[in-house]
Coordinates of N, CA and C in Angstrom, one line a residue:
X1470 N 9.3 -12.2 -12.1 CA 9.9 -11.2 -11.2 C 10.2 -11.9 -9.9
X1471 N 11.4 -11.6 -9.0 CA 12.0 -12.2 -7.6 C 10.9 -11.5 -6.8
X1472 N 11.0 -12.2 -5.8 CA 10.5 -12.0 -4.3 C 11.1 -10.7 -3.8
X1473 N 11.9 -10.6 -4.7 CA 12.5 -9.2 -3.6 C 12.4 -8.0 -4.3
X1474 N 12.3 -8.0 -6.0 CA 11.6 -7.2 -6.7 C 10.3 -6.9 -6.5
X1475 N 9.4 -7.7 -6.2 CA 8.0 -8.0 -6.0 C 8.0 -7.0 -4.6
X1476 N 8.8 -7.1 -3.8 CA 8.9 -6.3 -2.3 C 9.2 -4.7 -2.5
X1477 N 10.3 -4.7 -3.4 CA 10.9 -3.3 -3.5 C 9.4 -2.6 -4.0
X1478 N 8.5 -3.5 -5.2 CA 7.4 -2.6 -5.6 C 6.2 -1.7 -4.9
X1479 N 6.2 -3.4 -4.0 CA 5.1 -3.2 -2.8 C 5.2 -2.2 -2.1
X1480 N 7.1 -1.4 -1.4 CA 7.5 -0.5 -0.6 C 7.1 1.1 -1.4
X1481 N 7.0 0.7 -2.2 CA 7.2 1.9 -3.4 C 5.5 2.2 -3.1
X1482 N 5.0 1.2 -3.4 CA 3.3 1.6 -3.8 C 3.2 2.2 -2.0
X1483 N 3.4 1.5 -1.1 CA 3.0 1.9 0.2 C 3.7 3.6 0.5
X1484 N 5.0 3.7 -0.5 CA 5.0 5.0 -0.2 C 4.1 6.2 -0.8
X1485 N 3.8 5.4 -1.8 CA 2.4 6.4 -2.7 C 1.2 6.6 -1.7
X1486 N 0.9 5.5 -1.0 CA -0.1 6.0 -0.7 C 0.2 6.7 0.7
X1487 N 1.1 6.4 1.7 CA 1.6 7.8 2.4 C 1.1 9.1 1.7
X1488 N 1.7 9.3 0.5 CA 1.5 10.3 -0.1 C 0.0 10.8 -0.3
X1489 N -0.9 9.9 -0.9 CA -2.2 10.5 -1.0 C -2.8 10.5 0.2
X1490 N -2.3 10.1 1.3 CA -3.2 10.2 2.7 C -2.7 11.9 2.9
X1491 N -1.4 12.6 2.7 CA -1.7 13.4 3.0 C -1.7 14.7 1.5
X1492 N -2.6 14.4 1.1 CA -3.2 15.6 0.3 C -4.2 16.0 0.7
X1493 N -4.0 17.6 0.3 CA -5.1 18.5 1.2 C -6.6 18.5 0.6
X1494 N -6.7 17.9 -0.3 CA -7.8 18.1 -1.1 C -8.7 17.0 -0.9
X1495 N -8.4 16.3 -0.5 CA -9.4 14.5 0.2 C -10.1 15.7 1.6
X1496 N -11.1 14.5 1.6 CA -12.2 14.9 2.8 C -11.6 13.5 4.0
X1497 N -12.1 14.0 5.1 CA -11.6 13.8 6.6 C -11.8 12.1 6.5
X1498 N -12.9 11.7 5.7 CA -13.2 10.4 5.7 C -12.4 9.7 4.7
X1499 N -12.0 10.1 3.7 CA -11.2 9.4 2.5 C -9.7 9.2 3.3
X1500 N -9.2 10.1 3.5 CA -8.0 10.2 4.7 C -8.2 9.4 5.6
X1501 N -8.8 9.1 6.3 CA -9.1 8.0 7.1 C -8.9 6.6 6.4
X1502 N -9.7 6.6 5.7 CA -10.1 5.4 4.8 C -9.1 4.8 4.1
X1503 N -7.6 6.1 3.6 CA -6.5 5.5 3.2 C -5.4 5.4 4.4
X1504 N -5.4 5.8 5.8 CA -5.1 5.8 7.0 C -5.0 4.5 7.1
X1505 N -6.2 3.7 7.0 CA -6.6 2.1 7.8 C -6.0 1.0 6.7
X1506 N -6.2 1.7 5.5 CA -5.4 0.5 4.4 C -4.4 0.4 4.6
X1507 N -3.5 2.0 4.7 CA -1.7 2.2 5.0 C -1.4 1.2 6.1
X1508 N -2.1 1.2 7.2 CA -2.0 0.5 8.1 C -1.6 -0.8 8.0
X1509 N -2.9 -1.6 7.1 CA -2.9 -3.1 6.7 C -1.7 -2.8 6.0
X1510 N -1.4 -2.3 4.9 CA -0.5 -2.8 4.3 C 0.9 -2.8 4.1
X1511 N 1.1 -2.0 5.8 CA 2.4 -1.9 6.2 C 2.4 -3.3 6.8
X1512 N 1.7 -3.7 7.5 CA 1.6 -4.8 8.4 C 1.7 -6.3 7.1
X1513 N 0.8 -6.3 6.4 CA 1.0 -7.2 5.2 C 2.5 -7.2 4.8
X1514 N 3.5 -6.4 4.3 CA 4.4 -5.8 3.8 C 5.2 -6.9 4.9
X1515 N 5.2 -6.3 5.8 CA 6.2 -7.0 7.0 C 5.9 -8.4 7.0
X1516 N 4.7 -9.0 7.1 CA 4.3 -10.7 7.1 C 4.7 -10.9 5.3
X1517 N 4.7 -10.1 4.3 CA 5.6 -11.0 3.1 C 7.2 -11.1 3.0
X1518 N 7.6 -9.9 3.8 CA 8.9 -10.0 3.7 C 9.9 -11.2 4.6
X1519 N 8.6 -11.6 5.6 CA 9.2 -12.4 6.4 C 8.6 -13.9 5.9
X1520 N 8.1 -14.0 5.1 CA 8.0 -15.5 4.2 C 6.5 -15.7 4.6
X1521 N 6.0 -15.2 5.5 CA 4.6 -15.6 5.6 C 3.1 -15.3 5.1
X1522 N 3.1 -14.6 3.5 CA 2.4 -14.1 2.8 C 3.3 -14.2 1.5
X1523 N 2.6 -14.8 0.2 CA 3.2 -14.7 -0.7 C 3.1 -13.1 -1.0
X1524 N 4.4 -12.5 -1.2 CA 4.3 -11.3 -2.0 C 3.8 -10.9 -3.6
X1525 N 3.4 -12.2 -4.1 CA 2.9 -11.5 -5.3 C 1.0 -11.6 -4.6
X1526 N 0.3 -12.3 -4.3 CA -0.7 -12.1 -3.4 C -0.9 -10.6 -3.2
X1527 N -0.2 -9.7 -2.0 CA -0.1 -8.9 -1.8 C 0.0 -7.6 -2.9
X1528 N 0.8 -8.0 -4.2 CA 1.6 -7.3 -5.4 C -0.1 -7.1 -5.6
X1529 N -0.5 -8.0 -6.3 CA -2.1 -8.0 -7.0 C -2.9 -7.0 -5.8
X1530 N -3.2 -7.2 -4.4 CA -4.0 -6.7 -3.5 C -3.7 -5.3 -3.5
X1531 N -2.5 -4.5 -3.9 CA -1.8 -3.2 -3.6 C -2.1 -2.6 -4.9
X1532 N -2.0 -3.3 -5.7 CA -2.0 -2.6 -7.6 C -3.7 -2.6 -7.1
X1533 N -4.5 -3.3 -7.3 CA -5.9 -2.8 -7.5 C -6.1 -1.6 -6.5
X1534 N -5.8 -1.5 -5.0 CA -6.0 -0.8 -4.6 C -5.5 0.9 -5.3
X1535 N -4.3 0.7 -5.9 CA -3.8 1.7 -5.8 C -4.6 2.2 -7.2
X1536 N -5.2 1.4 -7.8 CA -5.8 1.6 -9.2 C -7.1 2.4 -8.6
X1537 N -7.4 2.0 -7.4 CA -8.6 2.5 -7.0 C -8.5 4.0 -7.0
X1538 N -7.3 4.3 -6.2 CA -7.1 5.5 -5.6 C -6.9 7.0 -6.3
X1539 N -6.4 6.3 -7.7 CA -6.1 6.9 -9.0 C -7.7 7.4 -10.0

């Protein structure tokens, strides 16, 4: 898979979890909890796209998480 396929996935999963931060049915602390990850891994996102983090590194770090979240 390209570097830039690898990217478009990453954007995709970071918008998933946008999504689960705001569902009404999480407690104040899980919302938080995916608040501070969304955070990192907007920030991560931006250091792969700019060459300074392999994006499949990241690919692997975002799929488990997101496996978590599920």
């Amino acid at each position: 898979m390209t570097s830039e396929k690898t990217l478009e996935i990453i954007r995709e999963y970071i918008d998933d979890i946008r999504e689960f931060q705001n569902n009404p049915n999480w407690s104040y602390e899980k919302k938080q909890h995916i608040k501070k990850a969304l955070e990192a891994y907007e920030n991560l996102f931006e250091d792969a796209k700019n060459g300074r983090l392999d994006p499949d590194i990241l690919h692997e770090n975002i799929t488990s998480f997101m496996y978590m979240l599920q």
